[in-house]
Amino acid sequence: MPEVAFPWHDTVWTQLTEQAQHAHAYLFSGLPGVGKRRFADAFAAFLLCTSPSHGMGCGRCRSCLLREAGNHPDLMLIRPEEEGKAIRVDAIRQLVDFLGQTAQQGGSKVIVLHPAEAMNQNAANALLKSLEEPTADTYLLLVTDQPGRLLATVRSRCRIQRLPTPSHDAALAWLANTVPELDNAQRLNLLQMAGGAPLRAAALHELDAVQLRERVVGNIKALLKDKQSASQVAESWSKIPLDVLIDWFCSWTLDLLKLQTGAIQHAANSDMDVVLGYMAKHVSAQQLMEWQDWLLAHRSMTLGKANLNRGLFLESLLLEWKQLLKKR
Ligand SMILES: [Zn+2]
């Protein structure tokens, strides 16, 4: 069976596959966890298939069978050697060699590069040359959550296709199918943590994020009551992905700002309502803005794959957070 893209991508999928001619390079963007990479993989399957039917790869031709076996000579997947690391210029040199070869199956050649923002400067510059001089019947599919981190010259040579976030109902319906073992309240909780992106919600479930979160909230309370030190808490979080932790702090900060201006009466993060309510009363608007700047700057450093000492970073994050209540 061909891969099926997600129902919330149907409109984009139809528009794209019905085009008589395809662009040489696409940039698929959208929130983390809306299914961009699966979309790009399905589109690669469609482009490689020798007899697509109903706008999908047929799943039966030699090309589809080779691809499903992970063995298609005209499909190249580029990603960092290690998760969270950069895509280096060596990988792009292999891509350039690949572009120079004749398609072995006599059809198209397709490259899927993900996450595109992981390309370092040299890699991006090397890619630029290939984008400027397209080869016939080759397609470059770049996937990114952060198009703003790509070189403007790379972006401008791609057709940018934003993939939408599903409606709340569509996301919940998909989650109900994907994680039937959870109840509706748990799925809602995960979806909220994931900013509405269903694949991210499912990934958070895999991480056991609900339990992790309970622990983290417990640690925060202990920290504010001087029952645990920042370094103890940072140490106990050593297995929790940094992006998940930073997301939570960003979401709590947003609640704090809204509580303080009176835009909301209760935190959207109900498990932190008491803590955030107390903090909102004791922290000045100025402090909150400074804290937010600090948090966003560090978030951007971690997204930018900067080399950060994780333990030290978390410790200073916790100290800054705690200081909010003391600076006044
Ligand atoms: Zn096929």
mmCIF file of N, CA and C and ligand atoms in Angstrom, residues 49-51 57-61 64, ligand 1:
data_model
loop_
_atom_site.group_PDB
_atom_site.id
_atom_site.type_symbol
_atom_site.label_atom_id
_atom_site.label_comp_id
_atom_site.label_asym_id
_atom_site.label_seq_id
_atom_site.Cartn_x
_atom_site.Cartn_y
_atom_site.Cartn_z
ATOM 1 N N CYS A 49 7.344 6.829 -8.451
ATOM 2 C CA CYS A 49 6.486 5.749 -8.960
ATOM 3 C C CYS A 49 6.346 5.856 -10.477
ATOM 4 N N THR A 50 6.402 4.706 -11.167
ATOM 5 C CA THR A 50 6.300 4.757 -12.634
ATOM 6 C C THR A 50 4.846 4.732 -13.090
ATOM 7 N N SER A 51 3.910 4.349 -12.218
ATOM 8 C CA SER A 51 2.495 4.428 -12.629
ATOM 9 C C SER A 51 1.614 4.854 -11.461
ATOM 10 N N GLY A 57 1.625 7.070 -5.038
ATOM 11 C CA GLY A 57 2.500 6.006 -5.513
ATOM 12 C C GLY A 57 1.689 4.718 -5.523
ATOM 13 N N CYS A 58 1.893 3.853 -6.556
ATOM 14 C CA CYS A 58 1.005 2.681 -6.704
ATOM 15 C C CYS A 58 1.302 1.598 -5.682
ATOM 16 N N GLY A 59 2.549 1.542 -5.184
ATOM 17 C CA GLY A 59 2.894 0.513 -4.203
ATOM 18 C C GLY A 59 3.196 -0.841 -4.842
ATOM 19 N N ARG A 60 3.129 -0.932 -6.181
ATOM 20 C CA ARG A 60 3.305 -2.232 -6.823
ATOM 21 C C ARG A 60 4.421 -2.262 -7.860
ATOM 22 N N CYS A 61 4.725 -1.070 -8.433
ATOM 23 C CA CYS A 61 5.725 -1.078 -9.505
ATOM 24 C C CYS A 61 7.116 -1.339 -8.909
ATOM 25 N N CYS A 64 8.329 1.458 -6.671
ATOM 26 C CA CYS A 64 7.690 1.485 -5.339
ATOM 27 C C CYS A 64 8.237 0.361 -4.463
HETATM 28 ZN ZN ZN B 1 4.586 2.637 -8.150
#
